[in-house]
Coordinates of C-alpha atoms and ligand atoms in Angstrom, one line a residue:
M198 CA -27.3 -21.8 -116.2
L199 CA -30.3 -21.2 -118.6
V200 CA -29.9 -18.8 -121.3
T201 CA -33.2 -17.3 -122.5
H202 CA -35.1 -15.2 -124.7
G203 CA -32.3 -15.2 -127.6
T204 CA -32.3 -15.5 -131.2
L205 CA -30.3 -18.4 -131.5
I206 CA -28.3 -19.1 -134.5
T207 CA -27.2 -22.8 -134.1
F208 CA -24.6 -23.4 -136.8
G209 CA -23.6 -27.1 -137.0
E210 CA -25.4 -29.7 -139.1
K211 CA -28.9 -28.8 -138.5
N212 CA -28.1 -25.0 -138.9
Q213 CA -31.1 -23.2 -137.8
V214 CA -32.5 -19.7 -136.3
V215 CA -34.7 -20.3 -133.1
P216 CA -36.8 -17.2 -132.3
D217 CA -37.1 -16.8 -128.4
G218 CA -34.8 -19.6 -127.9
A219 CA -33.0 -20.8 -124.6
I220 CA -29.8 -22.8 -123.9
L221 CA -29.2 -25.0 -120.8
V222 CA -25.6 -25.1 -120.0
R223 CA -24.4 -27.6 -117.4
D224 CA -20.6 -28.6 -116.7
G225 CA -19.2 -26.7 -119.4
Y226 CA -21.3 -28.1 -122.1
I227 CA -24.7 -27.5 -123.9
A228 CA -27.1 -29.7 -122.3
D229 CA -30.5 -28.8 -123.8
I230 CA -31.7 -26.4 -126.4
G231 CA -35.2 -25.2 -127.3
S232 CA -37.7 -22.5 -127.0
T233 CA -37.6 -20.2 -123.8
A234 CA -41.3 -21.4 -122.9
E235 CA -40.2 -25.0 -123.0
L236 CA -37.0 -24.9 -121.3
A237 CA -38.2 -22.5 -118.6
A238 CA -40.9 -24.9 -117.8
K239 CA -38.5 -27.9 -117.8
Y240 CA -35.9 -26.5 -115.6
P241 CA -37.8 -23.9 -113.4
D242 CA -34.9 -23.8 -110.7
E243 CA -32.0 -22.9 -112.9
E244 CA -30.3 -19.5 -112.7
A245 CA -31.5 -17.6 -116.0
L246 CA -29.4 -15.3 -118.0
D247 CA -31.7 -13.1 -120.1
A248 CA -30.6 -12.5 -123.7
E249 CA -33.2 -10.0 -124.2
G250 CA -33.7 -10.7 -127.7
K251 CA -29.9 -10.5 -128.6
L252 CA -28.5 -13.0 -131.3
V253 CA -27.2 -16.1 -129.6
M254 CA -24.3 -17.6 -131.6
P255 CA -21.5 -20.0 -130.9
G256 CA -18.3 -18.0 -130.0
L257 CA -15.9 -17.4 -132.9
I258 CA -12.6 -19.4 -133.3
C259 CA -9.3 -17.8 -134.7
A260 CA -7.2 -20.7 -136.6
H261 CA -4.0 -18.8 -136.8
T262 CA -2.7 -15.9 -134.5
H263 CA 0.2 -14.4 -132.9
F264 CA -0.2 -13.1 -129.3
Y265 CA 3.4 -12.0 -129.3
G266 CA 2.7 -9.2 -131.9
A267 CA 0.5 -7.1 -129.9
F268 CA 3.3 -4.5 -129.1
A269 CA 4.0 -3.7 -132.8
R270 CA 0.7 -1.6 -132.8
G271 CA 2.2 1.9 -133.4
M272 CA 5.6 1.0 -133.4
A273 CA 8.1 2.9 -135.7
I274 CA 10.1 0.5 -137.6
P275 CA 13.8 1.7 -137.5
G276 CA 15.5 2.6 -141.0
E277 CA 14.0 2.4 -144.3
P278 CA 10.5 1.1 -144.3
P279 CA 10.4 -2.6 -145.5
K280 CA 9.6 -3.0 -149.2
N281 CA 8.8 -6.6 -149.5
F282 CA 7.6 -9.4 -147.3
P283 CA 11.3 -10.9 -146.3
E284 CA 12.1 -7.5 -145.3
I285 CA 8.7 -7.1 -143.3
L286 CA 10.2 -10.3 -141.3
Q287 CA 13.6 -9.0 -141.0
K288 CA 12.9 -5.4 -140.1
L289 CA 9.8 -5.8 -138.2
W290 CA 8.7 -9.3 -136.7
W291 CA 12.4 -10.6 -136.2
R292 CA 13.4 -7.5 -134.4
L293 CA 10.1 -7.3 -132.2
D294 CA 10.2 -11.1 -131.1
K295 CA 14.0 -10.8 -130.2
A296 CA 13.3 -8.0 -127.8
L297 CA 10.7 -9.8 -125.9
T298 CA 11.1 -10.9 -122.2
L299 CA 8.6 -13.4 -120.5
E300 CA 7.0 -10.5 -118.8
D301 CA 6.4 -8.9 -122.4
V302 CA 5.2 -12.1 -123.5
R303 CA 2.5 -12.4 -120.5
Y304 CA 1.1 -8.8 -121.2
S305 CA 1.2 -9.2 -124.9
T306 CA -0.8 -12.3 -124.6
L307 CA -3.2 -10.6 -122.0
V308 CA -4.1 -7.7 -124.4
C309 CA -4.7 -10.1 -127.2
L310 CA -7.1 -12.3 -124.9
A311 CA -9.0 -9.0 -123.7
D312 CA -9.5 -8.1 -127.3
A313 CA -10.8 -11.6 -128.3
I314 CA -13.3 -11.8 -125.3
R315 CA -14.5 -8.2 -126.2
H316 CA -15.2 -9.3 -129.7
G317 CA -16.7 -12.7 -129.2
T318 CA -13.5 -14.9 -130.1
T319 CA -13.7 -17.8 -127.7
A320 CA -11.1 -20.3 -129.1
L321 CA -7.5 -19.4 -130.6
I322 CA -4.7 -21.2 -132.3
D323 CA -1.5 -19.3 -131.2
H324 CA 1.8 -19.4 -133.0
H325 CA 4.7 -17.9 -130.5
A326 CA 8.1 -16.7 -131.0
S327 CA 10.6 -14.9 -128.3
P328 CA 14.1 -16.4 -129.4
N329 CA 15.5 -14.6 -126.2
A330 CA 13.0 -16.1 -124.0
I331 CA 12.2 -19.5 -125.3
E332 CA 12.0 -21.7 -122.4
G333 CA 9.1 -21.7 -120.3
S334 CA 7.3 -19.1 -122.8
L335 CA 4.4 -21.4 -123.5
D336 CA 3.6 -21.8 -119.8
V337 CA 3.5 -18.1 -119.3
I338 CA 1.1 -17.9 -122.3
A339 CA -1.2 -21.0 -121.1
Q340 CA -1.3 -19.1 -117.5
A341 CA -2.8 -16.1 -119.1
V342 CA -5.1 -18.2 -121.2
E343 CA -6.5 -20.0 -118.0
E344 CA -6.6 -16.5 -116.2
A345 CA -8.7 -15.2 -119.2
G346 CA -10.9 -18.2 -119.4
V347 CA -10.8 -18.8 -123.6
R348 CA -9.5 -21.6 -125.1
A349 CA -6.2 -21.5 -127.1
C350 CA -3.9 -23.8 -128.4
L351 CA -0.1 -23.1 -128.3
C352 CA 3.1 -23.8 -129.9
Y353 CA 6.6 -22.3 -130.4
E354 CA 7.9 -21.6 -133.8
V355 CA 11.0 -23.5 -134.3
S356 CA 13.3 -22.0 -136.9
D357 CA 16.9 -22.2 -137.9
R358 CA 17.0 -18.2 -138.4
D359 CA 18.9 -17.6 -135.3
G360 CA 21.4 -20.8 -135.3
K361 CA 21.4 -24.2 -134.2
E362 CA 21.0 -23.6 -130.5
K363 CA 17.7 -21.4 -130.7
A364 CA 16.3 -24.3 -133.1
R365 CA 17.1 -26.9 -130.7
A366 CA 15.6 -24.6 -127.6
G367 CA 12.4 -24.1 -129.7
I368 CA 12.2 -27.8 -130.5
K369 CA 12.6 -28.7 -126.7
E370 CA 9.9 -26.0 -125.7
N371 CA 7.4 -27.6 -128.0
E372 CA 8.1 -31.2 -126.7
R373 CA 8.3 -30.1 -123.1
F374 CA 4.8 -28.4 -123.4
I375 CA 3.2 -31.1 -125.5
R376 CA 4.3 -33.8 -122.9
K377 CA 2.8 -31.6 -120.0
M378 CA -0.4 -31.4 -121.9
K379 CA -0.6 -35.0 -121.5
G380 CA 0.0 -35.9 -125.2
G381 CA -1.1 -32.1 -125.9
L382 CA -4.2 -33.2 -127.7
M383 CA -6.8 -34.4 -125.2
G384 CA -7.7 -31.1 -123.3
A385 CA -5.7 -31.3 -120.1
R386 CA -6.6 -28.2 -118.0
G387 CA -10.3 -28.6 -118.5
G388 CA -10.3 -28.0 -122.2
L389 CA -9.0 -24.6 -122.3
V390 CA -5.3 -25.1 -123.4
G391 CA -4.1 -27.5 -126.1
A392 CA -0.9 -28.0 -127.9
T393 CA 0.8 -28.6 -131.2
F394 CA 4.2 -28.4 -132.7
G395 CA 5.1 -25.0 -134.2
L396 CA 7.3 -24.6 -137.2
H397 CA 8.1 -21.1 -138.7
A398 CA 8.2 -21.5 -142.4
S399 CA 10.2 -23.7 -145.1
L400 CA 12.2 -20.5 -145.8
T401 CA 13.7 -20.8 -142.4
L402 CA 14.2 -24.3 -141.8
S403 CA 16.8 -26.8 -142.9
D404 CA 16.1 -30.6 -144.1
E405 CA 17.6 -31.8 -141.0
T406 CA 15.5 -29.6 -138.6
L407 CA 12.4 -30.6 -140.3
E408 CA 13.3 -34.1 -140.3
E409 CA 14.0 -33.8 -136.6
C410 CA 10.7 -32.3 -136.0
A411 CA 8.8 -34.9 -138.1
A412 CA 10.1 -37.8 -136.0
L413 CA 9.5 -36.0 -132.8
A414 CA 6.0 -35.0 -133.4
R415 CA 5.3 -38.7 -134.6
E416 CA 6.7 -40.0 -131.3
L417 CA 4.4 -37.2 -129.5
G418 CA 1.2 -37.9 -131.7
A419 CA 1.2 -34.3 -132.5
G420 CA 0.7 -32.3 -135.8
F421 CA 2.4 -29.0 -136.8
H422 CA 1.2 -25.4 -137.2
I423 CA 3.2 -23.7 -140.0
H424 CA 3.2 -20.7 -142.2
V425 CA 3.1 -22.1 -146.0
A426 CA 3.7 -20.4 -149.2
E427 CA 2.8 -17.0 -147.8
D428 CA 4.9 -15.1 -150.3
M429 CA 6.8 -15.9 -153.2
A430 CA 9.9 -15.8 -151.4
D431 CA 9.1 -19.0 -149.6
V432 CA 8.5 -21.0 -153.1
E433 CA 11.5 -19.5 -154.6
D434 CA 13.8 -20.7 -151.4
S435 CA 12.2 -24.0 -151.5
L436 CA 12.9 -24.6 -155.0
E437 CA 16.3 -23.5 -154.5
K438 CA 17.0 -25.7 -151.5
S439 CA 15.2 -28.8 -152.9
G440 CA 13.9 -28.4 -156.5
L441 CA 10.6 -29.1 -154.9
R442 CA 7.6 -26.3 -154.2
V443 CA 6.7 -25.7 -150.5
V444 CA 4.0 -28.2 -150.0
E445 CA 5.9 -30.7 -152.0
R446 CA 9.0 -30.2 -149.7
L447 CA 7.0 -30.5 -146.4
E448 CA 5.2 -33.6 -147.6
R449 CA 8.3 -35.3 -148.4
L450 CA 9.8 -34.3 -144.9
G451 CA 6.6 -35.7 -143.3
I452 CA 5.2 -32.3 -141.9
L453 CA 1.8 -32.8 -143.3
G454 CA -1.5 -34.4 -142.3
P455 CA -4.8 -34.1 -140.7
R456 CA -3.6 -32.6 -137.2
T457 CA -1.2 -30.0 -139.4
I458 CA -2.4 -26.3 -139.9
A459 CA -0.8 -24.6 -143.0
A460 CA -1.3 -21.0 -142.8
H461 CA -1.8 -18.9 -145.7
C462 CA -1.2 -21.2 -148.6
V463 CA -1.2 -18.1 -151.2
H464 CA 1.2 -19.3 -153.5
I465 CA 0.6 -23.0 -154.2
N466 CA -0.4 -24.6 -157.6
E467 CA -3.0 -27.5 -158.3
R468 CA -0.5 -30.3 -157.7
E469 CA 0.1 -28.8 -154.2
M470 CA -3.9 -28.4 -153.5
G471 CA -4.0 -32.1 -154.3
I472 CA -1.3 -33.0 -151.7
L473 CA -3.1 -30.9 -149.0
R474 CA -6.4 -32.7 -150.0
E475 CA -4.8 -36.1 -149.7
T476 CA -3.1 -35.8 -146.6
G477 CA -6.1 -34.0 -144.9
T478 CA -3.8 -30.9 -144.0
K479 CA -5.9 -28.0 -142.6
V480 CA -5.5 -24.5 -144.3
A481 CA -6.0 -21.4 -142.4
H482 CA -6.8 -18.1 -144.5
N483 CA -5.6 -14.9 -143.2
P484 CA -7.1 -12.1 -145.8
R485 CA -6.2 -9.0 -143.7
S486 CA -2.6 -10.0 -143.1
N487 CA -2.2 -11.0 -146.8
M488 CA -3.6 -7.4 -147.8
N489 CA -1.6 -5.9 -145.4
N490 CA 1.8 -7.7 -146.6
A491 CA 1.0 -7.2 -150.2
V492 CA 1.8 -11.0 -150.7
G493 CA -1.1 -12.1 -152.7
V494 CA -4.6 -13.6 -152.7
A495 CA -4.8 -17.3 -151.5
P496 CA -6.8 -19.7 -153.9
V497 CA -9.4 -20.2 -151.2
L498 CA -12.2 -21.1 -153.7
E499 CA -10.0 -23.8 -155.5
M500 CA -9.0 -24.9 -152.2
L501 CA -12.6 -25.2 -151.0
R502 CA -14.0 -26.6 -154.1
R503 CA -11.3 -29.5 -153.9
G504 CA -12.7 -30.2 -150.3
I505 CA -9.6 -28.8 -148.3
T506 CA -10.8 -27.7 -144.8
V507 CA -10.3 -24.1 -145.0
G508 CA -10.5 -22.1 -141.8
L509 CA -10.1 -18.5 -140.9
G510 CA -7.2 -17.0 -138.7
N511 CA -6.2 -13.1 -138.0
D512 CA -2.3 -13.7 -138.2
G513 CA -2.0 -11.3 -135.4
F514 CA -4.6 -8.6 -136.6
G515 CA -7.1 -7.6 -133.8
G516 CA -9.5 -10.3 -132.2
N517 CA -12.4 -9.1 -134.0
M518 CA -12.9 -12.2 -136.4
F519 CA -16.4 -10.5 -137.7
T520 CA -14.0 -8.0 -139.4
E521 CA -12.0 -10.9 -140.8
M522 CA -15.1 -12.7 -142.0
H523 CA -16.0 -9.2 -143.7
V524 CA -12.5 -8.9 -145.7
A525 CA -12.5 -12.6 -146.7
Y526 CA -16.1 -11.9 -148.2
L527 CA -14.9 -8.6 -150.1
V528 CA -11.5 -9.4 -151.4
H529 CA -12.0 -12.5 -153.5
K530 CA -14.7 -10.6 -155.4
L531 CA -12.5 -7.7 -156.1
A532 CA -9.3 -9.6 -156.9
R533 CA -11.5 -11.6 -159.5
R534 CA -13.6 -8.8 -160.6
D535 CA -16.5 -11.2 -160.1
P536 CA -19.4 -10.4 -157.4
Q537 CA -20.1 -14.3 -157.4
A538 CA -16.4 -15.2 -156.3
M539 CA -17.3 -15.5 -152.7
S540 CA -20.6 -15.9 -151.0
A541 CA -21.6 -15.1 -147.6
D542 CA -22.1 -18.7 -146.6
Q543 CA -18.7 -20.0 -147.9
V544 CA -17.3 -17.3 -145.4
L545 CA -19.4 -18.5 -142.8
R546 CA -18.5 -22.1 -143.5
M547 CA -14.8 -21.3 -143.1
A548 CA -15.3 -19.2 -139.9
F549 CA -17.7 -21.6 -138.0
Q550 CA -17.7 -25.3 -139.3
N551 CA -14.0 -25.4 -140.7
N552 CA -12.7 -23.5 -137.9
A553 CA -14.2 -25.8 -135.4
Q554 CA -13.0 -28.8 -137.2
I555 CA -9.4 -27.5 -137.1
A556 CA -9.7 -26.4 -133.5
A557 CA -12.0 -28.9 -131.6
P558 CA -9.4 -31.6 -131.6
F559 CA -7.1 -29.6 -129.3
F560 CA -9.6 -29.1 -126.7
G561 CA -10.6 -32.8 -125.9
L562 CA -13.8 -34.3 -124.8
N563 CA -16.6 -32.8 -122.5
P564 CA -17.3 -34.6 -119.1
E565 CA -20.2 -36.7 -120.5
E566 CA -18.4 -38.1 -123.4
K567 CA -15.4 -38.7 -121.1
G568 CA -18.0 -40.8 -119.0
K569 CA -19.2 -42.5 -121.8
R570 CA -15.7 -43.4 -122.9
L571 CA -14.8 -44.9 -119.6
G572 CA -18.2 -46.8 -119.9
G573 CA -16.6 -48.5 -123.0
H574 CA -18.6 -46.5 -125.6
P575 CA -16.0 -44.2 -127.3
P576 CA -17.4 -42.1 -129.8
S577 CA -15.4 -42.8 -133.1
P578 CA -13.9 -40.0 -134.9
P579 CA -13.3 -40.0 -138.6
A580 CA -10.1 -41.9 -139.6
G581 CA -7.0 -39.7 -138.5
E582 CA -9.0 -37.4 -136.4
L583 CA -9.1 -37.2 -132.8
P584 CA -12.2 -37.9 -130.4
C585 CA -13.5 -34.5 -129.5
T586 CA -16.4 -32.3 -128.3
P587 CA -18.1 -30.0 -130.8
L588 CA -17.0 -26.4 -130.8
G589 CA -18.4 -23.6 -133.1
E590 CA -22.2 -24.8 -132.8
L591 CA -25.0 -24.7 -130.5
S592 CA -26.0 -28.4 -130.1
V593 CA -26.6 -30.5 -127.3
G594 CA -23.1 -32.1 -126.1
A595 CA -21.0 -29.2 -127.9
W596 CA -18.6 -26.9 -125.6
A597 CA -20.9 -24.1 -124.2
D598 CA -18.8 -21.3 -125.9
I599 CA -21.5 -18.7 -126.5
I600 CA -21.9 -15.2 -127.7
L601 CA -24.8 -12.6 -127.0
V602 CA -24.7 -10.1 -129.8
D603 CA -26.8 -6.9 -129.6
Y604 CA -28.0 -6.9 -133.4
R605 CA -31.5 -5.8 -134.1
P606 CA -32.0 -7.0 -137.9
P607 CA -33.7 -4.3 -139.8
T608 CA -35.1 -6.8 -142.3
P609 CA -36.5 -10.5 -141.6
L610 CA -33.5 -12.9 -140.6
A611 CA -34.0 -16.6 -141.1
A612 CA -31.7 -19.7 -141.5
D613 CA -31.3 -19.0 -145.2
N614 CA -30.5 -15.2 -145.3
F615 CA -28.4 -15.0 -141.6
P616 CA -25.1 -15.2 -143.4
W617 CA -25.8 -12.0 -145.4
H618 CA -26.9 -10.3 -142.2
I619 CA -23.6 -11.4 -140.5
V620 CA -21.2 -9.8 -143.4
F621 CA -23.1 -6.7 -143.8
G622 CA -24.5 -5.8 -140.4
V623 CA -23.1 -7.7 -137.5
D624 CA -19.7 -6.9 -135.9
G625 CA -17.6 -7.6 -132.8
T626 CA -18.1 -4.5 -131.3
Q627 CA -21.8 -5.5 -130.8
V628 CA -20.9 -8.5 -128.7
D629 CA -22.4 -7.9 -125.3
T630 CA -21.7 -11.3 -123.3
T631 CA -19.1 -14.0 -123.9
I632 CA -19.3 -17.4 -122.3
V633 CA -16.6 -20.1 -122.7
G634 CA -17.2 -23.5 -121.2
G635 CA -20.1 -22.2 -119.4
R636 CA -18.1 -19.6 -117.6
V637 CA -19.1 -16.0 -118.1
L638 CA -16.1 -13.8 -119.2
M639 CA -17.8 -10.7 -120.3
K640 CA -21.6 -9.7 -119.3
G641 CA -22.7 -6.2 -120.4
R642 CA -19.5 -5.6 -122.1
E643 CA -17.7 -5.6 -118.7
L644 CA -14.9 -8.2 -118.6
L645 CA -15.0 -10.3 -115.5
T646 CA -11.9 -12.4 -115.7
L647 CA -9.3 -9.9 -116.7
D648 CA -8.4 -6.3 -115.1
E649 CA -8.3 -4.3 -118.5
E650 CA -7.2 -1.3 -117.1
E651 CA -4.2 -2.7 -115.2
I652 CA -3.5 -4.9 -118.5
Y653 CA -3.3 -2.0 -120.8
A654 CA -1.5 0.4 -118.4
K655 CA 1.2 -2.5 -117.9
A656 CA 1.4 -3.1 -121.6
R657 CA 1.9 0.4 -122.6
E658 CA 4.7 0.5 -120.0
L659 CA 6.3 -2.6 -121.2
A660 CA 5.8 -1.9 -124.9
A661 CA 7.7 1.4 -124.5
K662 CA 10.7 -0.4 -123.1
V663 CA 10.6 -3.0 -125.9
W664 CA 10.4 -0.4 -128.6
R665 CA 13.6 1.5 -126.8
R666 CA 15.5 -2.1 -127.1
I667 CA 14.6 -2.3 -130.7
Ligands
LIG839 ZN1 1.4 -16.1 -139.0

């Protein structure tokens, strides 16, 4: 397939804007890039997809989400409204997740995936909980992901909050699924589904459980996906349990490292930032969620300055990652009352380069690189990182995860100013076409892999039953 006549925004190392550009897609990845005139002459027989002047960008990545949370929209929370973060967990999320069946998990996931495709989000890192339907839950999600055709990395959140037996079942579900994904991280199932080891948060995990998970993950070659210091309650609990702050406790118990994603990191100090940096632990910033839960503002600028890889997640808010970028751009300025506090290019670095660095290892290698590896020339990744195909950029050899955005710039658009076009003028609702691994999932705003009407009708029916059970 040849995508023609688009304004390419390539991201990646050689970040550039290519007017009237074209992209050749072969076997799921990008095989050539250039001007439309050049590529149309080079590949005259290739089936063309005319972008008609739209922006052509890499698909967006979400570094932290919860597919299981979709049925919370519009739900009345029984009793007094929660007055702080621990009450939000107890009164909302820990009631909702206990009410979910495997069928609910399937439709909750499909709702999120349809939303993601609509808004140009092509890879998501999910964190799942359904304490009364643990076994097989990751298979149910994986099946929905494959039907939708997006990429997702899955895990089950292990927690001691519901007792030993549920913690055990959570551990088993991670282990089973990671093994099924052939070591979890090398892109079984055509690079669409990946796996990691899920942990809820320090405040619901004992030393014993964390030690057991650390030993098992080492054996499996997996990292973790865990909430870290989202609220002060997590810090206070950790100090009480161990005399250590959250990042210190997790480091001592072997949870951190280059394959681990720490979501939030709102309440961490300089020493903890040093530990995140030294261990190569990745961080997912979720500004909409932090504002909604009123937990605080994460020290993102300090983390970026120290060279920590901070990406952007939505923590279960809608799949429109453009909105998350807009909020990330605004919240730090307001919190510091400093208009220089966050720049648009820093926001885009988190959303594209950093998110790609976090997500790409879960989705393995493209066929060409696999071939090279078989031929005895393995590409060598940085120490501690896994070999993987680039995501989040339009470059030869990267996965063909591409979106067409119907945005007509009212002012000149160039490589040095497009971040400001994105934060002030581009939104997920303008996404017209979504492509993942060369497969067109949405064209002209019409979903091609999912029956949205059926999904939404069934989801409304199931959500009403879930609400009654709560
Ligand atoms: Zn979360």
